[in-house]
Amino acid sequence: MKKILVLEDETNIRSFVVINLKRAGYDTIEAGTGEEALLQLKNNPDIKVALLDIMLPDMDGFEVCRRIRASNSKIGVIMLTARTQEMDKVTGLMTGADDYVTKPFSPAELTARVDALCRRIGDDSTPETVSFQQPPFVLNTRNRTLEKNGQRIKLTQVEYSIMKLFMENPGKALSREEILDTVWGRDYFGEVKIVDVNIRRLRVKVEDDPQNPIYITTVWGFGYKWDT
């Protein structure tokens, strides 16, 4: 049974989320503050996904996400927010979140997002090792790592999936919709712009100059291309 952290300071909302996740077969861990959430993560290293509310009494969800990503690139992160402003969504993704759900949300939508993220993270089976060597990059599918010039680049699971798709298709123009379907799944409820934000985040990590990318290039009006 996959373990999910639910960080929400409003008890009624947290109870609503927990009940529906339990009905979907998940084991839930609850937290009402950022500090409590970080402690729960430390005490439960097998947590697969963290649901983080943005508005909290001690620190915002963005800061919790930053601290999680500073030590754990494998856990899935979904931001829960009552806000609808575009900047909040972008900020959440740029701090390392994999997805966001805007309140009010239906139980079916939330469960579908968690299900999809768990699928992207993958199970614990050991895959056959495949190494994509496209200098200066090497991607290893067994331990899900990326190196540039021999130096490890810290990726989230979504970023890894995007890089794997790129390196499987060097020089091919991939549409935003194709990237979305492959990485997030065809049943993904969200918006295609989540692809653009993750590409921005990836460029910061893999490009020498993110403002003038030479590896992940834009195909205007269509999508992106991996050039090595």
XYZ file of N, CA and C in Angstrom:
684
model
N 0.850 -1.198 0.000
C 0.000 0.000 0.000
C 0.889 1.253 0.000
N 0.681 2.140 -0.982
C 1.505 3.339 -1.092
C 1.115 4.357 -0.027
N 2.149 4.994 0.530
C 1.948 5.932 1.634
C 1.970 7.367 1.108
N 0.954 8.158 1.505
C 0.792 9.531 1.036
C 0.785 10.486 2.228
N 1.578 11.560 2.151
C 1.543 12.610 3.162
C 0.528 13.672 2.751
N -0.353 14.050 3.666
C -1.338 15.104 3.410
C -1.042 16.265 4.357
N -0.521 17.368 3.806
C -0.231 18.567 4.592
C -1.305 19.601 4.309
N -2.169 19.811 5.276
C -3.282 20.763 5.162
C -3.642 21.232 6.560
N -3.639 22.558 6.783
C -3.888 23.060 8.136
C -5.374 23.119 8.491
N -6.261 23.098 7.488
C -7.688 23.097 7.764
C -8.156 21.656 7.967
N -8.578 21.362 9.192
C -8.885 19.988 9.582
C -9.960 19.351 8.714
N -11.006 20.114 8.391
C -12.102 19.528 7.611
C -11.664 19.161 6.197
N -10.827 20.017 5.601
C -10.329 19.711 4.257
C -9.385 18.514 4.316
N -8.506 18.506 5.317
C -7.564 17.385 5.449
C -8.309 16.065 5.641
N -9.347 16.080 6.468
C -10.133 14.864 6.696
C -10.810 14.396 5.416
N -11.319 15.350 4.628
C -11.953 15.038 3.346
C -10.966 14.352 2.404
N -9.755 14.910 2.320
C -8.732 14.342 1.448
C -8.317 12.956 1.931
N -8.094 12.833 3.238
C -7.638 11.561 3.810
C -8.665 10.453 3.592
N -9.929 10.751 3.837
C -10.985 9.749 3.674
C -11.014 9.221 2.242
N -10.913 10.130 1.283
C -10.998 9.714 -0.112
C -9.743 8.970 -0.575
N -8.591 9.337 -0.053
C -7.379 8.598 -0.402
C -7.399 7.200 0.205
N -7.914 7.094 1.419
C -8.027 5.773 2.046
C -8.993 4.889 1.266
N -10.083 5.477 0.802
C -11.040 4.716 -0.008
C -10.393 4.222 -1.301
N -9.430 4.982 -1.802
C -8.733 4.601 -3.036
C -7.593 3.611 -2.775
N -7.383 3.257 -1.500
C -6.397 2.241 -1.179
C -5.047 2.753 -0.723
N -4.964 4.056 -0.396
C -3.697 4.621 0.040
C -3.602 4.665 1.561
N -2.381 4.553 2.057
C -2.083 4.735 3.481
C -1.702 6.200 3.665
N -2.379 6.918 4.549
C -2.165 8.362 4.665
C -1.473 8.740 5.969
N -0.608 9.738 5.870
C 0.058 10.357 7.009
C -0.364 11.824 7.014
N -0.806 12.339 8.154
C -1.340 13.696 8.213
C -0.383 14.681 8.884
N -0.474 15.940 8.425
C 0.292 17.029 9.050
C -0.488 18.323 8.899
N -0.391 19.183 9.929
C -1.103 20.452 9.902
C -0.201 21.664 9.759
N 1.121 21.464 9.878
C 2.094 22.553 9.712
C 3.255 22.056 8.853
N 4.032 23.001 8.347
C 5.180 22.630 7.541
C 6.207 21.833 8.322
N 6.484 22.268 9.551
C 7.470 21.569 10.378
C 7.013 20.144 10.686
N 5.720 19.989 10.951
C 5.190 18.654 11.226
C 5.323 17.763 9.984
N 5.085 18.340 8.824
C 5.200 17.577 7.582
C 6.631 17.111 7.355
N 7.590 17.991 7.573
C 8.999 17.626 7.377
C 9.420 16.543 8.360
N 8.891 16.606 9.582
C 9.188 15.572 10.573
C 8.574 14.238 10.151
N 7.347 14.262 9.669
C 6.696 13.036 9.210
C 7.458 12.412 8.040
N 7.969 13.242 7.157
C 8.756 12.736 6.031
C 10.046 12.077 6.515
N 10.658 12.678 7.516
C 11.882 12.102 8.087
C 11.600 10.763 8.756
N 10.455 10.680 9.442
C 10.107 9.455 10.163
C 9.484 8.384 9.274
N 9.056 8.783 8.071
C 8.425 7.838 7.143
C 9.085 7.953 5.776
N 10.298 7.425 5.623
C 11.021 7.566 4.360
C 10.379 6.830 3.192
N 9.361 5.998 3.465
C 8.686 5.264 2.395
C 7.489 6.031 1.834
N 7.288 7.281 2.239
C 6.218 8.090 1.648
C 6.506 8.286 0.160
N 5.505 8.002 -0.663
C 5.674 8.088 -2.114
C 5.303 9.449 -2.685
N 4.232 10.044 -2.126
C 3.724 11.310 -2.644
C 3.370 12.227 -1.477
N 3.671 13.516 -1.622
C 3.296 14.521 -0.626
C 2.317 15.509 -1.250
N 1.162 15.681 -0.603
C 0.198 16.700 -0.999
C 0.410 17.899 -0.089
N 0.765 19.048 -0.657
C 1.152 20.206 0.145
C 0.216 21.378 -0.080
N -0.453 21.822 0.979
C -1.229 23.052 0.912
C -0.253 24.230 0.866
N -0.645 25.309 0.231
C 0.253 26.469 0.137
C 0.158 27.347 1.382
N -1.054 27.658 1.809
C -1.251 28.563 2.946
C -1.184 27.781 4.248
N -0.100 27.986 5.009
C 0.133 27.262 6.262
C 0.473 28.253 7.378
N 0.310 27.863 8.637
C 0.547 28.796 9.745
C 2.012 29.118 9.999
N 2.945 28.217 9.640
C 4.343 28.455 9.989
C 5.237 28.775 8.792
N 4.984 28.157 7.660
C 5.735 28.438 6.433
C 4.825 28.076 5.281
N 5.073 28.630 4.099
C 4.172 28.278 3.003
C 4.586 26.951 2.365
N 3.677 26.398 1.561
C 3.930 25.115 0.925
C 5.105 25.138 -0.027
N 5.400 26.327 -0.597
C 6.551 26.444 -1.479
C 7.846 26.136 -0.720
N 7.957 26.669 0.499
C 9.153 26.435 1.302
C 9.258 24.965 1.700
N 8.125 24.346 2.033
C 8.142 22.911 2.352
C 8.642 22.127 1.140
N 8.153 22.493 -0.033
C 8.570 21.810 -1.262
C 10.074 21.991 -1.498
N 10.566 23.205 -1.305
C 12.003 23.449 -1.488
C 12.833 22.566 -0.554
N 12.396 22.465 0.709
C 13.149 21.667 1.672
C 13.089 20.177 1.336
N 11.943 19.741 0.845
C 11.839 18.337 0.418
C 12.806 18.067 -0.720
N 12.796 18.946 -1.711
C 13.641 18.736 -2.886
C 15.135 18.863 -2.570
N 15.472 19.573 -1.521
C 16.877 19.709 -1.139
C 17.466 18.366 -0.723
N 16.603 17.442 -0.290
C 17.108 16.154 0.209
C 16.489 14.951 -0.464
N 15.427 15.149 -1.246
C 14.721 14.004 -1.824
C 14.178 14.372 -3.197
N 14.770 13.796 -4.236
C 14.315 14.081 -5.592
C 13.319 13.055 -6.101
N 13.130 11.967 -5.351
C 12.310 10.867 -5.849
C 10.846 10.950 -5.443
N 10.552 11.568 -4.312
C 9.173 11.653 -3.849
C 8.352 12.522 -4.797
N 7.077 12.153 -5.006
C 6.195 12.961 -5.821
C 5.588 14.077 -4.994
N 5.411 15.255 -5.582
C 4.861 16.406 -4.859
C 3.725 17.028 -5.659
N 2.566 17.166 -5.008
C 1.414 17.850 -5.595
C 1.037 19.010 -4.683
N 0.925 20.206 -5.240
C 0.540 21.384 -4.471
C -0.986 21.499 -4.442
N -1.541 21.786 -3.259
C -2.970 22.048 -3.097
C -3.135 23.531 -2.813
N -3.898 24.231 -3.627
C -4.028 25.666 -3.425
C -5.429 26.150 -3.713
N -5.879 27.117 -2.937
C -7.177 27.742 -3.176
C -7.044 28.879 -4.176
N -5.830 29.254 -4.457
C -5.594 30.361 -5.370
C -5.698 29.890 -6.818
N -6.066 30.819 -7.698
C -6.158 30.469 -9.113
C -5.166 31.267 -9.957
N -4.398 32.161 -9.300
C -3.445 32.965 -10.052
C -2.394 32.086 -10.709
N -2.057 32.430 -11.934
C -1.085 31.652 -12.698
C 0.267 31.599 -12.007
N 0.678 32.692 -11.361
C 2.008 32.745 -10.764
C 2.161 31.722 -9.648
N 1.096 31.456 -8.894
C 1.178 30.461 -7.828
C 1.453 29.073 -8.397
N 0.802 28.760 -9.519
C 1.021 27.462 -10.153
C 2.463 27.346 -10.637
N 2.931 28.401 -11.282
C 4.300 28.391 -11.805
C 5.309 28.310 -10.665
N 5.081 29.087 -9.595
C 5.993 29.069 -8.454
C 6.076 27.680 -7.847
N 4.930 27.031 -7.683
C 4.924 25.681 -7.134
C 5.721 24.707 -7.969
N 5.559 24.791 -9.273
C 6.289 23.878 -10.154
C 7.780 24.197 -10.180
N 8.124 25.481 -10.156
C 9.533 25.861 -10.203
C 10.261 25.523 -8.911
N 9.543 25.395 -7.783
C 10.197 25.006 -6.536
C 10.357 23.493 -6.434
N 9.840 22.766 -7.434
C 10.069 21.326 -7.458
C 8.837 20.452 -7.415
N 7.638 21.064 -7.413
C 6.417 20.260 -7.418
C 6.241 19.578 -8.772
N 5.569 18.436 -8.760
C 5.299 17.704 -9.996
C 3.959 18.092 -10.605
N 3.043 18.564 -9.771
C 1.695 18.859 -10.246
C 1.025 19.786 -9.236
N -0.135 20.316 -9.600
C -0.906 21.150 -8.684
C -2.385 20.856 -8.885
N -3.174 21.000 -7.808
C -4.625 20.854 -7.865
C -5.226 22.091 -7.200
N -6.122 22.765 -7.899
C -6.731 23.984 -7.373
C -8.040 23.670 -6.671
N -8.176 24.158 -5.439
C -9.421 23.997 -4.697
C -10.504 24.909 -5.279
N -11.771 24.480 -5.266
C -12.229 23.161 -4.799
C -11.984 22.088 -5.859
N -11.659 20.900 -5.420
C -11.422 19.802 -6.361
C -12.314 18.626 -5.966
N -12.605 17.791 -6.936
C -13.434 16.619 -6.665
C -12.554 15.478 -6.175
N -13.105 14.563 -5.398
C -12.327 13.388 -4.968
C -11.769 12.611 -6.152
N -12.563 12.505 -7.228
C -12.120 11.750 -8.405
C -10.901 12.407 -9.045
N -10.913 13.749 -9.130
C -9.778 14.440 -9.741
C -8.517 14.259 -8.908
N -8.641 14.472 -7.593
C -7.471 14.353 -6.730
C -6.896 12.938 -6.771
N -7.761 11.938 -6.674
C -7.298 10.550 -6.702
C -6.638 10.230 -8.034
N -7.201 10.750 -9.130
C -6.619 10.507 -10.448
C -5.223 11.125 -10.551
N -5.052 12.321 -9.980
C -3.738 12.975 -10.021
C -2.719 12.171 -9.208
N -3.135 11.700 -8.024
C -2.235 10.903 -7.190
C -1.901 9.590 -7.883
N -2.903 8.936 -8.455
C -2.681 7.677 -9.185
C -1.662 7.876 -10.312
N -1.863 8.944 -11.087
C -0.989 9.202 -12.222
C 0.443 9.471 -11.775
N 0.600 10.223 -10.691
C 1.940 10.533 -10.199
C 2.622 9.276 -9.676
N 1.873 8.426 -8.984
C 2.443 7.167 -8.493
C 2.897 6.291 -9.657
N 2.138 6.291 -10.739
C 2.547 5.511 -11.914
C 3.835 6.063 -12.510
N 3.942 7.403 -12.536
C 5.155 7.999 -13.107
C 6.377 7.697 -12.249
N 6.195 7.703 -10.949
C 7.298 7.385 -10.051
C 7.742 5.951 -10.267
N 6.779 5.066 -10.554
C 7.100 3.685 -10.860
C 7.104 2.801 -9.639
N 7.173 1.505 -9.884
C 7.200 0.546 -8.784
C 8.635 0.258 -8.378
N 8.798 -0.733 -7.492
C 10.119 -1.039 -6.952
C 10.850 -2.141 -7.711
N 10.279 -2.568 -8.840
C 10.944 -3.616 -9.606
C 12.209 -3.068 -10.255
N 13.151 -3.931 -10.517
C 14.428 -3.509 -11.090
C 14.393 -3.651 -12.602
N 14.434 -2.543 -13.336
C 14.372 -2.620 -14.789
C 15.712 -3.022 -15.379
N 15.650 -3.476 -16.610
C 16.890 -3.752 -17.337
C 17.638 -2.445 -17.539
N 18.939 -2.475 -17.344
C 19.725 -1.256 -17.459
C 19.909 -0.850 -18.918
N 19.564 0.381 -19.213
C 19.814 0.969 -20.525
C 20.535 2.277 -20.274
N 21.589 2.508 -21.001
C 22.363 3.733 -20.847
C 22.315 4.521 -22.146
N 21.822 5.750 -22.054
C 21.818 6.649 -23.206
C 23.035 7.566 -23.076
N 23.980 7.448 -23.984
C 25.188 8.257 -23.948
C 25.170 9.233 -25.114
N 24.870 10.466 -24.787
C 24.824 11.538 -25.773
C 25.637 12.694 -25.206
N 26.956 12.669 -25.433
C 27.870 13.625 -24.819
C 27.349 15.053 -24.918
N 27.484 15.783 -23.774
C 28.170 15.425 -22.521
C 27.281 14.706 -21.505
N 26.140 14.133 -21.967
C 25.167 13.547 -21.046
C 25.172 12.025 -21.085
N 24.922 11.431 -19.934
C 24.702 9.992 -19.822
C 23.491 9.780 -18.922
N 22.480 9.068 -19.448
C 21.289 8.762 -18.671
C 21.233 7.265 -18.421
N 21.101 6.873 -17.153
C 21.059 5.472 -16.756
C 19.652 5.135 -16.281
N 18.999 4.157 -16.944
C 17.609 3.849 -16.615
C 17.469 2.937 -15.405
N 18.538 2.254 -15.008
C 18.434 1.370 -13.843
C 18.323 2.164 -12.544
N 19.225 3.147 -12.393
C 19.160 3.972 -11.179
C 18.526 5.338 -11.434
N 18.001 5.530 -12.659
C 17.240 6.735 -13.017
C 18.044 8.000 -12.727
N 19.241 8.049 -13.276
C 20.123 9.186 -13.039
C 20.575 9.807 -14.356
N 20.961 11.076 -14.272
C 21.511 11.798 -15.414
C 22.829 12.434 -14.989
N 23.850 12.283 -15.833
C 25.126 12.931 -15.575
C 25.492 13.830 -16.758
N 26.147 14.927 -16.430
C 26.681 15.829 -17.449
C 28.160 16.032 -17.157
N 28.994 15.649 -18.110
C 30.448 15.715 -17.918
C 30.875 14.980 -16.652
N 30.202 13.850 -16.387
C 30.559 13.026 -15.234
C 29.987 13.497 -13.912
N 29.247 14.623 -13.913
C 28.672 15.158 -12.693
C 27.179 14.858 -12.648
N 26.711 14.312 -11.524
C 25.302 13.952 -11.368
C 24.428 15.203 -11.331
N 23.343 15.177 -12.096
C 22.345 16.245 -12.080
C 21.141 15.739 -11.310
N 20.731 16.460 -10.300
C 19.630 16.036 -9.448
C 18.299 16.330 -10.138
N 17.543 15.272 -10.448
C 16.278 15.403 -11.156
C 15.123 14.871 -10.315
N 13.961 15.496 -10.464
C 12.746 14.895 -9.924
C 12.344 13.756 -10.857
N 11.370 12.949 -10.438
C 10.942 11.823 -11.270
C 10.313 12.302 -12.571
N 9.590 13.406 -12.540
C 9.004 13.951 -13.761
C 10.097 14.460 -14.693
N 11.078 15.158 -14.133
C 12.189 15.654 -14.953
C 12.948 14.497 -15.590
N 13.153 13.436 -14.828
C 13.817 12.257 -15.376
C 13.016 11.688 -16.554
N 11.711 11.596 -16.400
C 10.867 11.039 -17.461
C 10.929 11.885 -18.726
N 10.973 13.208 -18.558
C 11.092 14.093 -19.725
C 12.441 13.894 -20.400
N 13.501 13.833 -19.593
C 14.834 13.624 -20.165
C 14.928 12.285 -20.892
N 14.340 11.259 -20.334
C 14.355 9.946 -20.991
C 13.638 10.017 -22.335
N 12.491 10.694 -22.378
C 11.768 10.857 -23.639
C 12.609 11.613 -24.653
N 13.276 12.688 -24.220
C 14.140 13.443 -25.121
C 15.275 12.576 -25.670
N 15.948 11.859 -24.777
C 17.139 11.116 -25.193
C 16.793 9.866 -25.991
N 15.546 9.418 -25.879
C 15.068 8.339 -26.751
C 14.737 8.855 -28.151
N 14.583 10.181 -28.261
C 14.185 10.785 -29.540
C 15.073 11.972 -29.896
N 16.400 11.770 -29.986
C 17.289 12.906 -30.269
C 17.004 13.518 -31.633
N 16.922 14.840 -31.644
C 16.718 15.553 -32.900
C 15.286 15.577 -33.386
N 14.382 14.903 -32.682
C 12.974 14.856 -33.100
C 12.185 15.949 -32.397
N 11.387 16.679 -33.164
C 10.508 17.682 -32.578
C 9.344 16.984 -31.894
N 9.206 17.208 -30.590
C 8.130 16.601 -29.810
C 7.118 17.678 -29.437
N 5.862 17.439 -29.736
C 4.834 18.423 -29.399
C 4.604 18.449 -27.897
N 4.067 19.552 -27.400
C 3.729 19.646 -25.978
C 2.743 18.548 -25.591
N 1.775 18.278 -26.483
C 0.774 17.255 -26.200
C 1.401 15.872 -26.132
N 2.382 15.592 -26.984
C 3.059 14.291 -26.963
C 3.851 14.115 -25.669
N 4.524 15.175 -25.241
C 5.268 15.122 -23.984
C 4.304 14.929 -22.822
N 3.195 15.661 -22.831
C 2.199 15.559 -21.761
C 1.640 14.137 -21.680
N 1.254 13.571 -22.822
C 0.664 12.225 -22.840
C 1.653 11.167 -22.375
N 2.916 11.308 -22.785
C 3.923 10.296 -22.446
C 4.320 10.369 -20.979
N 4.528 11.569 -20.464
C 5.056 11.744 -19.112
C 3.945 11.769 -18.062
N 2.881 12.504 -18.336
C 1.801 12.637 -17.350
C 0.674 11.618 -17.559
N 0.574 11.052 -18.750
C -0.469 10.068 -19.031
C -1.641 10.674 -19.776
N -2.311 9.861 -20.572
C -3.418 10.351 -21.396
C -4.632 10.755 -20.573
N -4.709 10.262 -19.341
C -5.853 10.597 -18.498
C -5.566 11.786 -17.588
N -4.494 12.532 -17.877
C -4.129 13.671 -17.034
C -5.174 14.773 -17.168
N -5.600 15.341 -16.009
C -6.653 16.345 -15.986
C -6.130 17.761 -16.246
N -4.846 17.979 -16.055
C -4.312 19.339 -16.016
C -4.083 19.972 -17.367
N -3.372 21.104 -17.329
C -3.152 21.915 -18.517
C -1.792 21.612 -19.147
N -1.711 21.822 -20.461
C -0.487 21.502 -21.190
C 0.653 22.434 -20.796
N 0.339 23.590 -20.213
C 1.401 24.536 -19.836
C 2.318 23.975 -18.743
N 1.887 22.910 -18.084
C 2.761 22.273 -17.094
C 4.035 21.765 -17.766
N 3.940 21.432 -19.055
C 5.125 21.002 -19.819
C 6.118 22.145 -19.909
N 5.647 23.345 -20.235
C 6.533 24.498 -20.406
C 7.272 24.832 -19.115
N 6.571 24.767 -17.985
C 7.212 25.095 -16.713
C 8.289 24.070 -16.379
N 8.019 22.785 -16.633
C 9.020 21.758 -16.359
C 10.219 21.871 -17.294
N 9.983 22.302 -18.523
C 11.103 22.532 -19.443
C 11.971 23.682 -18.930
N 11.345 24.744 -18.431
C 12.109 25.849 -17.846
C 12.967 25.352 -16.692
N 12.394 24.498 -15.868
C 13.114 23.964 -14.707
C 14.272 23.069 -15.158
N 14.034 22.267 -16.186
C 15.085 21.383 -16.697
C 16.239 22.179 -17.310
N 15.906 23.237 -18.018
C 16.954 24.043 -18.652
C 17.909 24.635 -17.612
N 17.362 25.017 -16.472
C 18.206 25.543 -15.390
C 19.235 24.492 -14.973
N 18.856 23.228 -15.050
C 19.726 22.148 -14.581
C 20.694 21.629 -15.641
N 20.278 21.613 -16.904
C 21.118 20.949 -17.916
C 21.851 21.906 -18.851
N 21.367 23.127 -18.983
C 21.981 24.054 -19.931
C 23.136 24.823 -19.289
N 24.140 25.166 -20.097
C 25.210 26.049 -19.624
C 24.656 27.456 -19.411
N 23.775 27.877 -20.312
C 23.112 29.177 -20.217
C 21.622 28.949 -20.471
N 20.815 28.840 -19.404
C 19.391 28.541 -19.568
C 18.638 29.560 -20.427
N 19.151 30.803 -20.492
C 18.490 31.822 -21.297
C 18.759 31.633 -22.787
N 19.806 30.891 -23.098
C 20.155 30.600 -24.496
C 20.400 29.099 -24.639
N 19.343 28.308 -24.558
C 19.491 26.849 -24.540
C 20.011 26.294 -25.858
N 20.891 25.307 -25.745
C 21.403 24.646 -26.947
C 21.040 23.157 -26.970
N 20.603 22.622 -25.842
C 20.233 21.203 -25.772
C 18.722 21.020 -25.898
N 17.957 21.714 -25.063
C 16.494 21.657 -25.147
C 16.040 22.916 -25.881
N 15.808 22.777 -27.172
C 15.457 23.934 -27.986
C 13.951 23.977 -28.247
N 13.460 25.173 -28.440
C 12.032 25.383 -28.670
C 11.709 25.270 -30.145
N 10.675 24.521 -30.454
C 10.118 24.480 -31.805
C 8.865 25.349 -31.743
N 8.958 26.564 -32.181
C 7.932 27.570 -31.949
C 6.573 27.135 -32.481
N 5.564 27.298 -31.630
C 4.208 26.941 -31.990
C 3.928 25.451 -31.968
N 4.917 24.652 -31.517
C 4.746 23.198 -31.550
C 5.170 22.533 -30.252
N 6.460 22.647 -29.917
C 6.945 21.965 -28.731
C 8.439 22.158 -28.540
N 9.154 21.050 -28.349
C 10.577 21.113 -28.012
C 11.352 19.996 -28.714
N 12.671 20.207 -28.806
C 13.545 19.234 -29.449
C 14.831 19.093 -28.638
N 15.329 17.853 -28.554
C 16.576 17.567 -27.848
C 17.716 17.529 -28.833
N 18.675 18.444 -28.724
C 19.812 18.536 -29.632
C 21.103 18.258 -28.870
N 21.866 17.260 -29.307
C 23.188 17.023 -28.719
C 24.218 16.861 -29.827
